[in-house]
XYZ file of C-alpha atoms in Angstrom:
625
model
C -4.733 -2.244 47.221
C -2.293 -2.467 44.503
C -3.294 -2.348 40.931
C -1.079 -3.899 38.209
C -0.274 -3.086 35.269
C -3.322 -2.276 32.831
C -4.356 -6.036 30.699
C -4.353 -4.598 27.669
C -2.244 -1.365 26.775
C -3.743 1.762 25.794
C -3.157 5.230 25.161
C -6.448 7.844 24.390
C -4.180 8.965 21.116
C -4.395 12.343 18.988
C -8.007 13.488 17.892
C -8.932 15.015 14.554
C -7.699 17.948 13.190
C -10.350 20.664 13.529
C -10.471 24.444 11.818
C -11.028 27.629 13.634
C -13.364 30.215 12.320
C -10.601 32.736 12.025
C -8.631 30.919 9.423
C -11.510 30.836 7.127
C -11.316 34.454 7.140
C -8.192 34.609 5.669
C -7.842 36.042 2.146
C -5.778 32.235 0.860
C -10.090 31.215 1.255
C -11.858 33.135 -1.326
C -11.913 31.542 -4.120
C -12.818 33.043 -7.123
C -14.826 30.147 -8.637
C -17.029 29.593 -5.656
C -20.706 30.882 -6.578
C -22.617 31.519 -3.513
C -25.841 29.823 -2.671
C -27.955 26.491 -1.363
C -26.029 22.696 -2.281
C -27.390 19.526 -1.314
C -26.055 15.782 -2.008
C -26.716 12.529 0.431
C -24.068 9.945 1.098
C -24.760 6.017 1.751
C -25.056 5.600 5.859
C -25.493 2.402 7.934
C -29.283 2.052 6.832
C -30.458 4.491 4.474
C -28.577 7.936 2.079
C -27.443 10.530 4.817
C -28.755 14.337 2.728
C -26.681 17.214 3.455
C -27.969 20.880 2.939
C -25.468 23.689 3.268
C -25.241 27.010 2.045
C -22.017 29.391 1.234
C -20.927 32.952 0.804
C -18.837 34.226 -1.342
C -15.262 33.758 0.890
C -16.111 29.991 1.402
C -17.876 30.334 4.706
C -20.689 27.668 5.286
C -23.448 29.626 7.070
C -25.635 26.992 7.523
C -26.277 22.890 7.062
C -28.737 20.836 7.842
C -28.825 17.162 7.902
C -31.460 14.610 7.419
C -30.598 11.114 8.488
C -33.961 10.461 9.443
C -34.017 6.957 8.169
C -31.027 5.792 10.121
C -31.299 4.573 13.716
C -32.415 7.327 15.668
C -30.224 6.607 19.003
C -27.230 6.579 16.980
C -27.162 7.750 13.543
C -29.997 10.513 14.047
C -27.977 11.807 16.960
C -24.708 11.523 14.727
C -26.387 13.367 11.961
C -26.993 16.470 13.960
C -23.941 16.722 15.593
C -21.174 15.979 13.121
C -23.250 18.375 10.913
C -22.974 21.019 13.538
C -19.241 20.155 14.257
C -18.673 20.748 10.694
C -20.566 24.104 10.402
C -19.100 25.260 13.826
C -15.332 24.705 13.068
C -15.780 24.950 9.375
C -13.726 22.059 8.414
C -14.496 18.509 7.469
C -12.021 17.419 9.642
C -14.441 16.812 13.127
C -14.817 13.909 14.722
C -16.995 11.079 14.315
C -19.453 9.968 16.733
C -18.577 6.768 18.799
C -20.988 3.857 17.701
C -21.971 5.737 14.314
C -18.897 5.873 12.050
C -20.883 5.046 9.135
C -23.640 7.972 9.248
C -20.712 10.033 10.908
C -18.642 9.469 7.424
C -21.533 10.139 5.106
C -22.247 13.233 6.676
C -18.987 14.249 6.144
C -18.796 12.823 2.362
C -22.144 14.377 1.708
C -20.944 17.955 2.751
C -18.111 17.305 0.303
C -19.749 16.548 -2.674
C -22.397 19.875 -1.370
C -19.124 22.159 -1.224
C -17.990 21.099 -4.440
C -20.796 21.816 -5.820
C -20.267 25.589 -5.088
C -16.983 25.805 -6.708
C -15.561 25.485 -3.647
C -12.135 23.463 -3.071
C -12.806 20.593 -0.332
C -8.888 20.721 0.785
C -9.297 24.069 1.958
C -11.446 22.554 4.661
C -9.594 19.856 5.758
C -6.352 22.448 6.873
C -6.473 22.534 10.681
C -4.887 22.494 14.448
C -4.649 19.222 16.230
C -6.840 19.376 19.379
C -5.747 18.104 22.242
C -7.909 15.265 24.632
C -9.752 16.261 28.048
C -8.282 15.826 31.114
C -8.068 12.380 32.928
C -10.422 11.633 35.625
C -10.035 8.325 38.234
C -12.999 7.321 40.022
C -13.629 4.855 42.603
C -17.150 2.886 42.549
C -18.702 -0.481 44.188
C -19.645 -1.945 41.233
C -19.036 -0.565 37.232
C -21.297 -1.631 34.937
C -19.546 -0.978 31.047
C -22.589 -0.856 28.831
C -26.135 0.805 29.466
C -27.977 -1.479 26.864
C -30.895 -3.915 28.624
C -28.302 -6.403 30.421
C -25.928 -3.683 31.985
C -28.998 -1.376 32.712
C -30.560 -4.366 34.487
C -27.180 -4.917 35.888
C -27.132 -1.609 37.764
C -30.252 -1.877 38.965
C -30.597 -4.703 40.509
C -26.873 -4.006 42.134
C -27.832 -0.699 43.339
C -30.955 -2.082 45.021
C -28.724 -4.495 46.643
C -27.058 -1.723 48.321
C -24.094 -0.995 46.102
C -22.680 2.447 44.590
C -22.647 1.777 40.822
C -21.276 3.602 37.957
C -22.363 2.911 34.889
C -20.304 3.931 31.558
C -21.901 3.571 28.102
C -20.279 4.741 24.710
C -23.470 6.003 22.823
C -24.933 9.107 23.745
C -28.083 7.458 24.853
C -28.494 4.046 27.044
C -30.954 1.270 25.493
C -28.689 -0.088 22.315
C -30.054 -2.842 21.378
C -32.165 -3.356 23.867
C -34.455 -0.387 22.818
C -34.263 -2.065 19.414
C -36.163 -5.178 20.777
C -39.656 -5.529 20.859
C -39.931 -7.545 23.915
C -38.344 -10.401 26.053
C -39.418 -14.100 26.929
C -40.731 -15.050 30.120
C -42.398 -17.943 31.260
C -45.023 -18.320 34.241
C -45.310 -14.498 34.657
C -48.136 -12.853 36.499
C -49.316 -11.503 33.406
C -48.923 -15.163 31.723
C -51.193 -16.095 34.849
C -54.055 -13.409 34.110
C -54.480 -15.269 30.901
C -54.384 -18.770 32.360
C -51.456 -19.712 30.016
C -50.098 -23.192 31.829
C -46.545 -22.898 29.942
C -43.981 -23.905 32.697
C -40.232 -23.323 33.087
C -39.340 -26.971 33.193
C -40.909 -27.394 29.551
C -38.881 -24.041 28.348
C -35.462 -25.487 29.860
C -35.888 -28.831 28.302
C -37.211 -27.478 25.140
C -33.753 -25.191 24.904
C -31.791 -27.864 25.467
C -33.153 -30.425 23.287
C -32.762 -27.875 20.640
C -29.210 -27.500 21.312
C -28.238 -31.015 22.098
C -27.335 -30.020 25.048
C -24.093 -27.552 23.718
C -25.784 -25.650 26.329
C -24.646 -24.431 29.780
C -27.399 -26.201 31.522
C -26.945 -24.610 35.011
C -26.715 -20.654 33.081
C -29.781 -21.593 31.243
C -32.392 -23.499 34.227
C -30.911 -20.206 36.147
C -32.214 -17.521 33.694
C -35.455 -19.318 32.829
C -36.087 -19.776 36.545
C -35.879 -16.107 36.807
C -37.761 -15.095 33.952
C -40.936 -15.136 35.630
C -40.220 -12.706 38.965
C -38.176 -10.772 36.293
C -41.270 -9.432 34.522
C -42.432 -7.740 38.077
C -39.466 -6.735 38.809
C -39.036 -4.826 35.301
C -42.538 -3.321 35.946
C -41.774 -2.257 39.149
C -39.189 -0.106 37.541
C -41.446 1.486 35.011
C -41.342 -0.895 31.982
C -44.609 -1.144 31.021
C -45.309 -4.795 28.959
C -48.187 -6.337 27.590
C -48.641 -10.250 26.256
C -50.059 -9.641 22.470
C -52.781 -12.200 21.017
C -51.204 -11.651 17.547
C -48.284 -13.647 16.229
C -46.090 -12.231 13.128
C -44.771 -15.455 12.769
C -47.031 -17.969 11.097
C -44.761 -21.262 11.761
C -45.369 -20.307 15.589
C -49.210 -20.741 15.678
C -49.406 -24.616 16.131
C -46.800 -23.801 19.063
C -47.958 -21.479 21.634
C -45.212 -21.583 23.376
C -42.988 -20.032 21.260
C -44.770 -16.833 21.048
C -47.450 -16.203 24.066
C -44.290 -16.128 26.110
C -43.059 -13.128 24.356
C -43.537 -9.707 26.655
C -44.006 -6.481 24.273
C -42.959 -3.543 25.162
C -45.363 -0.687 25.307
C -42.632 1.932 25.103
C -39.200 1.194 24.991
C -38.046 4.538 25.037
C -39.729 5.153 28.244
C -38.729 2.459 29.763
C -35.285 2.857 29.468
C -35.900 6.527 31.056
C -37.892 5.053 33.860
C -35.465 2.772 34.634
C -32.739 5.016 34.564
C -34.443 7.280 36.917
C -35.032 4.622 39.513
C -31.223 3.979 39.347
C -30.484 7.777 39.737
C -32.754 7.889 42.957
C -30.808 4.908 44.251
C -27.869 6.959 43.795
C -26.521 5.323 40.843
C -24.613 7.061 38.242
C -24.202 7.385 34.246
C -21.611 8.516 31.867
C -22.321 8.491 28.420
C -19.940 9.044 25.115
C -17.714 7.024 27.268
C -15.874 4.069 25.657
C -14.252 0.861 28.173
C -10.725 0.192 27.043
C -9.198 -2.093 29.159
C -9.556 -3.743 32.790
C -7.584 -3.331 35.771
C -6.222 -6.277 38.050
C -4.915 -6.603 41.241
C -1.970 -9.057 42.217
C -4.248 -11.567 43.595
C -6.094 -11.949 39.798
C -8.952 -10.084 40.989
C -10.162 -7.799 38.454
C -10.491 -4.223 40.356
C -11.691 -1.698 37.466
C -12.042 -0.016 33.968
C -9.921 2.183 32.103
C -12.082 4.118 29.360
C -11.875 7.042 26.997
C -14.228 9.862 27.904
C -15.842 11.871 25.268
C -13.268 14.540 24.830
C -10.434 12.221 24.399
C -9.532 12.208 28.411
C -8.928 9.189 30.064
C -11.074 7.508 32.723
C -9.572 5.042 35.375
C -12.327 3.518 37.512
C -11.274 2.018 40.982
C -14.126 -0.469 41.537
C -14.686 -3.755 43.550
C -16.306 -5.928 40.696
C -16.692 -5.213 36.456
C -19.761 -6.213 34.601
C -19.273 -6.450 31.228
C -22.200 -5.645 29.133
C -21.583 -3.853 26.109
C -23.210 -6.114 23.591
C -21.172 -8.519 21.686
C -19.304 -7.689 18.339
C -22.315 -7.824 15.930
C -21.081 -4.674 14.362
C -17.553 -5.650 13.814
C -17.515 -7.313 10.196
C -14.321 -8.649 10.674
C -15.102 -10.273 14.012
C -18.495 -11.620 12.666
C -17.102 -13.187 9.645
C -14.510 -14.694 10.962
C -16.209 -16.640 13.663
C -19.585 -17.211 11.542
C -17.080 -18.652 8.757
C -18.814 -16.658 6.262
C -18.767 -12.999 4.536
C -22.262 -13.531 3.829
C -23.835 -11.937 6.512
C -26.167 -8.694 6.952
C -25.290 -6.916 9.687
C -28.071 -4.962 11.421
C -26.610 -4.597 14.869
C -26.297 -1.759 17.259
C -22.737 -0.109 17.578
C -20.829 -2.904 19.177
C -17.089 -3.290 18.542
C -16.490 -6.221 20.293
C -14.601 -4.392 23.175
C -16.039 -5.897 26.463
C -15.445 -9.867 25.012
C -11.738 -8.460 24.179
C -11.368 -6.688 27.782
C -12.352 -10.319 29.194
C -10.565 -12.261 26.922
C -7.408 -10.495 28.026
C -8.648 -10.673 31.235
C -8.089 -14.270 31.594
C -11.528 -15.017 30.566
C -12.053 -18.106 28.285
C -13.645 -18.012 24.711
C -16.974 -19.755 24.239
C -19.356 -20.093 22.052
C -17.883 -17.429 19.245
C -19.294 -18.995 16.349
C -22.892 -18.096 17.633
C -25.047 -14.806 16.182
C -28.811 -13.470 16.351
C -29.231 -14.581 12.828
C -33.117 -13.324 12.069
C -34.298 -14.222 8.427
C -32.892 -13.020 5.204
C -32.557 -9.440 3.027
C -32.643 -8.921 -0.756
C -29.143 -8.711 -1.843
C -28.992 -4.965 -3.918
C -31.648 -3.470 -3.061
C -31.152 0.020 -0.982
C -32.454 0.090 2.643
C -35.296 3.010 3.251
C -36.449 1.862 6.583
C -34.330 2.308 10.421
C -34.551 -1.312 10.729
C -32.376 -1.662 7.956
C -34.513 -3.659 5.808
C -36.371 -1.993 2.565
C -39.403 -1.449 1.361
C -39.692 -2.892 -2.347
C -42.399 -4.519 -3.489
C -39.598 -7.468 -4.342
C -39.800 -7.916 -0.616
C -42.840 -10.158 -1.027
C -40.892 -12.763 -3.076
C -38.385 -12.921 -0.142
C -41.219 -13.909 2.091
C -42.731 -16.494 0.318
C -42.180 -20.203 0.136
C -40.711 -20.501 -3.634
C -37.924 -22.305 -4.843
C -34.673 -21.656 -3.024
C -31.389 -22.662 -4.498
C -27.796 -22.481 -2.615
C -25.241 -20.866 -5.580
C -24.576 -24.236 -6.870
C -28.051 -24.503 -8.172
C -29.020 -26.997 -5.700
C -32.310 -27.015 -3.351
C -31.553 -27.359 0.655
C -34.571 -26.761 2.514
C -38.606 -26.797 2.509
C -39.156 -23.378 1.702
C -41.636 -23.000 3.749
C -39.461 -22.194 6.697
C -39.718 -18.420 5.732
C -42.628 -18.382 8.191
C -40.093 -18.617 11.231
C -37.624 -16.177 11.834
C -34.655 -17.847 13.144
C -35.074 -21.368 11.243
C -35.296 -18.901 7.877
C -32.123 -17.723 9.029
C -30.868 -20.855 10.109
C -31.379 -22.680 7.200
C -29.859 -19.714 4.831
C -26.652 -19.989 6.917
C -26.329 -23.499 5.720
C -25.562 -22.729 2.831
C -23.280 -20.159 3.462
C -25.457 -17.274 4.156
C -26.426 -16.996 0.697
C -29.068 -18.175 -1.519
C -31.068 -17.779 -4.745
C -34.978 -17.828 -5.420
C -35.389 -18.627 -8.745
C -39.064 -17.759 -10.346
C -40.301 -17.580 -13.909
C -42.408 -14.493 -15.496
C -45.792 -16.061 -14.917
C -44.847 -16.251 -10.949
C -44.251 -12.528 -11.312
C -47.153 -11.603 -13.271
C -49.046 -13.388 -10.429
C -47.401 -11.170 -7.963
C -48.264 -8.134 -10.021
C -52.086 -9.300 -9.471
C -51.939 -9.541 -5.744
C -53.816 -12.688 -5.690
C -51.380 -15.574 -4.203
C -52.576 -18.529 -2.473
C -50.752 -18.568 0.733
C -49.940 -15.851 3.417
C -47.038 -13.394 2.410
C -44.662 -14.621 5.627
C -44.657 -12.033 8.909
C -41.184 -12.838 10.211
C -38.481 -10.642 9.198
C -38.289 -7.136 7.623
C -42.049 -5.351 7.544
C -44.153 -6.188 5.018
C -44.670 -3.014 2.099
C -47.791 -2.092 1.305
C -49.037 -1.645 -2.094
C -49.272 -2.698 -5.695
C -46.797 -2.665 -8.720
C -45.795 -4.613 -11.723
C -42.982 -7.398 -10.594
C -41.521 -7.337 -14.210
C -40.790 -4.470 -14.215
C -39.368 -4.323 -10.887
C -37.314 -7.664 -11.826
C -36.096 -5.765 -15.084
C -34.893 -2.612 -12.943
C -32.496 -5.114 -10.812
C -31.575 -6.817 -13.968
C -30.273 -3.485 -15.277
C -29.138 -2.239 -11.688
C -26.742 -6.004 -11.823
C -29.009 -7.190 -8.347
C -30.784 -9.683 -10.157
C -29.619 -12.601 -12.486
C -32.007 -12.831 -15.811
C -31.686 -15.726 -18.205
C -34.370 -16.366 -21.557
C -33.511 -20.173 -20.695
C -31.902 -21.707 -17.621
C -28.624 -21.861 -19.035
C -28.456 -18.296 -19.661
C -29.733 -18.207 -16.068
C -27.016 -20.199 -14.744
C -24.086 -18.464 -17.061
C -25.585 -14.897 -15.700
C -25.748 -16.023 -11.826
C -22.605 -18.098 -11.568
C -24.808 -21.576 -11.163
C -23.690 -24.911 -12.785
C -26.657 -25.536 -15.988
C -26.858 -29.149 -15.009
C -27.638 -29.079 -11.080
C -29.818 -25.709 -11.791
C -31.922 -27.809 -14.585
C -32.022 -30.901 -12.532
C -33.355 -29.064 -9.598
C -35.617 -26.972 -11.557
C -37.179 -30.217 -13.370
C -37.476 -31.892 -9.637
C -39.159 -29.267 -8.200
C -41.802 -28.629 -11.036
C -42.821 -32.134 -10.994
C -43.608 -31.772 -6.939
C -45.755 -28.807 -8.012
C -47.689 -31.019 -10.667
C -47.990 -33.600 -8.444
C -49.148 -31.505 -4.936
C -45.825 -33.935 -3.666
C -42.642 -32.757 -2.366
C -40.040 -35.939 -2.516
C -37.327 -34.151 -1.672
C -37.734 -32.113 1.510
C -41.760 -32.230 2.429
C -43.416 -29.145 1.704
C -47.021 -28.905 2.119
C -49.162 -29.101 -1.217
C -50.396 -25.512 -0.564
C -47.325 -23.828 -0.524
C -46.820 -26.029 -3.961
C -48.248 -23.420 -6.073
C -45.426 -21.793 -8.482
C -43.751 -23.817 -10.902
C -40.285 -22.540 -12.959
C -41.753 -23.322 -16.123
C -41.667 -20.287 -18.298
C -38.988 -17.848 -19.311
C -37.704 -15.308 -19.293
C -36.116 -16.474 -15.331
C -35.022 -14.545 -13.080
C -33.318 -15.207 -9.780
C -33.041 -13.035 -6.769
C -29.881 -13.197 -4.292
C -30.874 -13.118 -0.688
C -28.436 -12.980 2.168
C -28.675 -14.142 6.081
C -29.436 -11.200 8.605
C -27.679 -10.962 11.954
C -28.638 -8.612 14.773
C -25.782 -9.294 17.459
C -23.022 -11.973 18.263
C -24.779 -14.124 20.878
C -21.438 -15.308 22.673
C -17.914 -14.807 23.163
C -16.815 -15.268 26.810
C -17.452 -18.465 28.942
C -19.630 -17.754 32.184
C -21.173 -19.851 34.961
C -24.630 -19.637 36.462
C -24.068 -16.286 38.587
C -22.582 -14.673 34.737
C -18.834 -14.733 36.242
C -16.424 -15.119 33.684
C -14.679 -17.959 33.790
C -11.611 -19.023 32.650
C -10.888 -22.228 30.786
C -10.575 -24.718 33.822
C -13.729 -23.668 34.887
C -12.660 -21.194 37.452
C -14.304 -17.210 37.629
C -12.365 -14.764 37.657
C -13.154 -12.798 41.130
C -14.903 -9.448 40.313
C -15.754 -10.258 36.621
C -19.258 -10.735 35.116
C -19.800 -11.142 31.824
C -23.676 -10.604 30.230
C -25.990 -10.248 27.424
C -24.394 -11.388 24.111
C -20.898 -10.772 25.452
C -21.746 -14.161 27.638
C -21.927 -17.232 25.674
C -24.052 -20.787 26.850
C -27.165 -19.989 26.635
C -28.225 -19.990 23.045
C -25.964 -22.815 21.751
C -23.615 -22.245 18.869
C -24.298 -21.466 16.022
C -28.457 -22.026 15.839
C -30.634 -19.442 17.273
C -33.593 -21.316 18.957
C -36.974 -20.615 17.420
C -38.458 -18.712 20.784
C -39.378 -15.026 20.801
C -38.016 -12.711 23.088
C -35.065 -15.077 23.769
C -32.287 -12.414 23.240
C -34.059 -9.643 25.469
C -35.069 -11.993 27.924
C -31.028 -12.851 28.603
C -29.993 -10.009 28.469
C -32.219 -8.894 31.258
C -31.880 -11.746 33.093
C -28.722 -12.419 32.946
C -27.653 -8.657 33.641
C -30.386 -9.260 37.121
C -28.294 -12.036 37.946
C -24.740 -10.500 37.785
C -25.735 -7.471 39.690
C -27.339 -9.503 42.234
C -24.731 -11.758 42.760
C -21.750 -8.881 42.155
C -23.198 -6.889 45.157
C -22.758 -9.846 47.080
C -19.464 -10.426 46.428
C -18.148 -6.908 47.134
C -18.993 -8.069 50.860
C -17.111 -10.486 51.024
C -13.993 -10.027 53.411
C-alpha cells in the first residue's frame, strides 16, 4: 500500500545543548569567587515551589542535587523532578532537556538550580556552554491497530482491541500510562452488577434522557444512548481486568443528596495506580505493546483517504513511523494548552488543572480531515482563590480562606452585580458553570463580622464538599484577609466605595447589590434569585470589606473532533474517515458545549467507554477486505 505524503509536516528538530564532564574540568571553570558548600532555593512549578539542593567544590563542579517536587503531580512532575535534576548533575549544565508533559516543574528545576549556583559565587553562564546532541535513530513499525495515548480511553482502547484479536501498539508521551485517568476518582455507570447488589433501580433510559434534557439536545444522541448502554457491562469488564471499584454511601457533594442518581452511579476506584498496572499487564499477555516518552506528531494516509498510521518523536529525539491498519486517537484533549483553552472557552479566566495535554491528537485529526465539534466545551469543576499559592498535587491550596470559597455568601461578577443563588457551591459543575457566566471570574464580598464568625468555627450551614479538599483547622480570618490585602490578592475597602475603587467595581451597582442582598438576609427572603433562608445568614453590613477574587477551574477540554456512535471521526458531511477513531475528551458530543452536566463520574465513564467502543469496533474494521 502506498502512503502519501505525511498530513501535517514535521521534522524531530535539534535537542538541547548539553555539557560534558570534561569541560568542567577545565581551568576557564574555577572561579575564584565560588565558596564551596550546600545551596538551596525552590522555583514556582505547575502546582506547588519545586526546592533544589545542590552542593559545589571549589572548581564549580556540582557533586550532588536533590530535588523535592513532592507536591506536584507525582506521574509527571515528581518523575520530572528527579530526572531533570539528575540530567543536570550528570552533564553539569543547565542546558538538559525538559521532560515531555512537565515543562513547568521541568523549568523550575532548572531555575531553582540557578538561583542555588548563584548562591555559591558561581557564574550560571558557565553552565549553559555546551555540544548540541544529536536525536536517536528512526524506527518504522508496522501494527494492527495504534492506540496514541495510554490515559483511561486509549488504555481501554487497547484492550478491548487486543481481545478482539488485534496486534496493538500503544504510544504514550508521559513516562507512565494513566494521565488523567489515574487522576479520577471513579467513572459513571448505570445498572451495574454492583448497582444491582444494592438494589439501586436507576436505569439507562432515565440517564440518556436526563443528559439530553440537560443539553437541549446539542448532544450526539446516538454517541451518547451508545456509551450509556455500555456503561453497565463496562464495569465487569473493567474488573475483569483488575480494576478493583466499589459504589461509596457517602456523597461530597451536598446539592446531590435529594438526587441519587447523580452520585450512587459513581464507581470509586480502590486503587488507581493498580489498576492501570493490572490492566496493562492483561494487555502485555495479549501481546500488546507500550512505548512511553513517545510523542504522536502527525498521521499517515493512504490515496484512498484511509488513514494508515502515526508518525511520533521517540524519547531521544528519533523518529517513529508506525504502519498500522486503523489510529485511535486518545491523548486527552488540550486542557493544558492555555492558548487553546482560552481561545475556545472565550475567556482568560480559567484555572487550568489538567494533565499534560497539548492538544496534539484533535490537531492530528483536524488535519486529518476530521471536523471540529464541540471546542467551546471543558471539565469546568468549581472555583479556586485567585492569589493564593497551591500546596496540595491537586492543585488547589490549603488556606483556611478556602472555607469562604465554599460557602454560600454573596457573589458578585466584577461589575458589582449578583448572578446566581449562591448556594450552588454545593455542586461541582453548576459552581463552575455558573462562575463561567460571568466570565470565569467572580468576587465574594464579606464584612469583618462574617470573618470574625469564621474565626469562631461556628457557621450555620455545611462548609460545601465539592471542589478542592476541605483544610482542617482553626485561625483568625482577619488576619488572614489582612495578609492578602498586603500580598495585593484581596481587595479591602473601610466603606464600599473604597471597596469598589480598590477592586475595579462600579460604587453604584456594588452598593445597590449590597443593600438588596442585606435586606433578603433581614427578611429570611431572597427576591432576586431564591436562596433558601438558611443559607441567608451573613449580611455585608459592617466595615472594614473585603472581597475575595475566585476564578473557574478546568480539568480537560471535553471536545474537539466530531465522531459518530462507533467514535470514528467524522468529517463535516457526516462521513468517518476509514481507520480513524477519535476518544475521551479529544471526541466531542457527548457532554454538550459548553455546560458540564451535574453527574459524577461522567468524564471517566467516556473515556472508558468510549475508548471500549473504538477498539471494539476498530478491530472489526481491520477485517474488512
Amino acid at each position: 500500500m502506498k502512503t502519501k505524503n505525511v498530513i501535517q509536516q514535521w521534522r524531530p528538530g535539534v535537542f538541547g545543548a548539553c555539557l560534558g564532564l570534561a569541560l568542567l574540568t577545565a581551568a576557564s571553570m574555577a572561579w575564584a569567587d565560588i565558596v564551596p558548600g550546600e545551596y538551596s532555593a525552590s522555583a514556582q512549578g505547575k502546582e506547588s515551589p519545586v526546592n533544589v539542593t545542590l552542593s559545589v567544590d571549589k572548581d564549580g563542579k556540582i557533586t550532588q542535587l536533590t530535588v523535592d517536587a513532592s507536591h506536584e503531580t507525582p506521574e509527571l512532575g515528581g518523575v520530572a523532578g528527579k530526572e531533570v535534576g539528575q540530567a543536570i548533575l550528570e552533564q553539569q549544565s543547565l542546558n538538559v532537556d525538559g521532560m515531555t508533559g512537565a515543562t513547568e516543574t521541568s523549568n523550575a528545576v532548572k531555575k531553582a538550580a540557578e538561583a542555588a549556583l548563584k548562591q555559591s559565587g558561581a557564574d550560571p553562564q558557565a553552565y549553559r556552554q555546551g555540544k548540541v546532541k544529536t536525536a536517536g535513530a528512526d524506527q518504522t513499525v508496522t501494527t494492527d491497530v495504534v492506540v496514541v495515548g495510554g490515559g483511561a480511553s486509549g488504555t481501554a482502547a487497547a484492550l478491548a482491541a487486543a481481545e478482539a484479536g488485534a496486534k496493538v501498539l500503544v504510544v504514550e508521551k508521559a513516562p507512565t500510562v494513566g494521565g488523567a485517568g489515574k487522576i479520577a476518582s471513579g467513572l459513571f455507570a448505570v445498572g451495574s452488577s454492583l448497582e444491582r447488589q444494592k438494589k439501586f433501580t436507576f436505569t439507562a433510559d432515565e440517564l440518556f434522557h436526563r443528559l439530553v434534557d440537560y443539553n437541549h439536545y446539542l448532544t450526539n444522541g446516538p454517541l451518547t444512548r451508545t456509551v450509556v448502554d455500555k456503561s453497565a457491562s463496562t464495569v465487569d469488564w473493567l474488573m475483569k481486568y483488575g480494576v478493583e471499584l466499589y459504589l461509596s454511601d457517602q456523597n461530597t457533594q451536598q446539592a446531590h443528596n435529594a438526587d441519587p442518581i447523580k452520585w450512587r452511579i459513581y464507581h470509586h476506584y480502590k486503587d488507581s495506580a493498580a489498576a492501570f498496572a493490572n490492566m496493562y499487564k492483561h494487555l502485555e499477555e495479549m501481546g500488546g505493546q507500550l512505548m512511553t516518552r513517545t510523542t504522536g506528531k502527525a498521521l499517515l494516509k493512504d490515496e484512498k483517504g484511509n488513514v494508515v498510521g502515526l508518525i511520533a518523536e521517540k524519547a531521544d529525539g528519533g523518529t517513529l513511523t508506525v504502519h498500522a491498519k486503523a489510529v485511535i486517537v486518545a491523548t486527552g484533549g488540550y486542557g493544558a494548552n492555555m492558548k487553546m483553552l482560552t481561545s475556545n472557552m472565550l475567556t482568560t479566566n480559567i484555572s487550568s488543572l489538567a494533565w499534560a495535554n497539548q492538544g496534539e491528537g484533535v490537531k492530528m485529526a483536524w488535519d486529518a480531515g476530521a471536523a471540529k465539534w464541540e471546542t467551546q466545551s471543558a471539565l469546568l469543576h468549581a472555583t479556586k482563590l485567585v492569589g493564593v499559592d497551591p500546596t496540595q498535587a491537586t492543585g488547589f491550596n490549603d488556606s483556611l480562606l478556602i472555607r469562604i470559597l465554599k460557602t454560600p455568601l454573596l457573589w458578585l461578577d466584577r461589575s458589582g452585580e449578583r448572578f446566581v443563588d449562591e448556594s450552588l457551591v454545593y455542586d461541582t459543575a453548576l459552581w463552575a458553570n455558573a462562575a463561567y457566566s460571568v466570565g470565569g471570574n467572580y468576587l465574594i464580598v464579606v464584612d469583618t463580622p462574617t470573618l470574625q464568625a469564621f474565626s469562631k468555627g461556628k457557621l450555620p450551614f455545611e462548609i460545601s464538599g465539592a471542589g478542592a479538599p476541605n483544610p482542617v483547622g482553626t485561625g483568625d480570618f482577619v488576619a488572614l484577609a489582612e495578609q492578602g490585602v498586603k500580598n495585593g490578592t484581596i481587595y479591602k475597602g473601610a466603606t464600599l466605595d473604597e471597596l469598589a475603587a480598590s477592586s475595579g467595581m462600579q460604587a453604584e451597582r456594588l452598593k445597590a447589590s449590597v443593600a438588596h442582598y442585606n435586606a433578603a438576609v433581614k427578611a429570611k427572603k431572597d427576591r432576586e434569585f431564591g436562596k433558601k433562608p438558611a443559607f441567608l445568614a451573613f449580611g455585608v453590613a459592617n466595615g472594614p470589606y473585603y472581597a475575595l477574587s475566585s476564578e473557574v477551574v478546568s480539568l480537560s477540554s471535553t471536545g474537539g473532533v466530531r465522531v459518530n456512535e462507533r467514535l470514528e471521526a467524522t468529517d463535516q458531511n457526516m462521513q468517518a474517515i476509514p481507520g480513524l477513531y477519535v476518544v475521551g475528551n479529544n471526541a466531542g458530543g457527548f457532554f454538550g458545549s459548553p455546560a458540564y452536566p451535574p453527574y459524577q463520574g461522567l468524564a471517566l465513564g467516556f473515556a472508558y467507554n468510549s475508548g471500549r467502543i473504538a477498539g471494539e469496533h476498530a478491530a472489526q474494521f481491520i477485517k474488512q477486505p
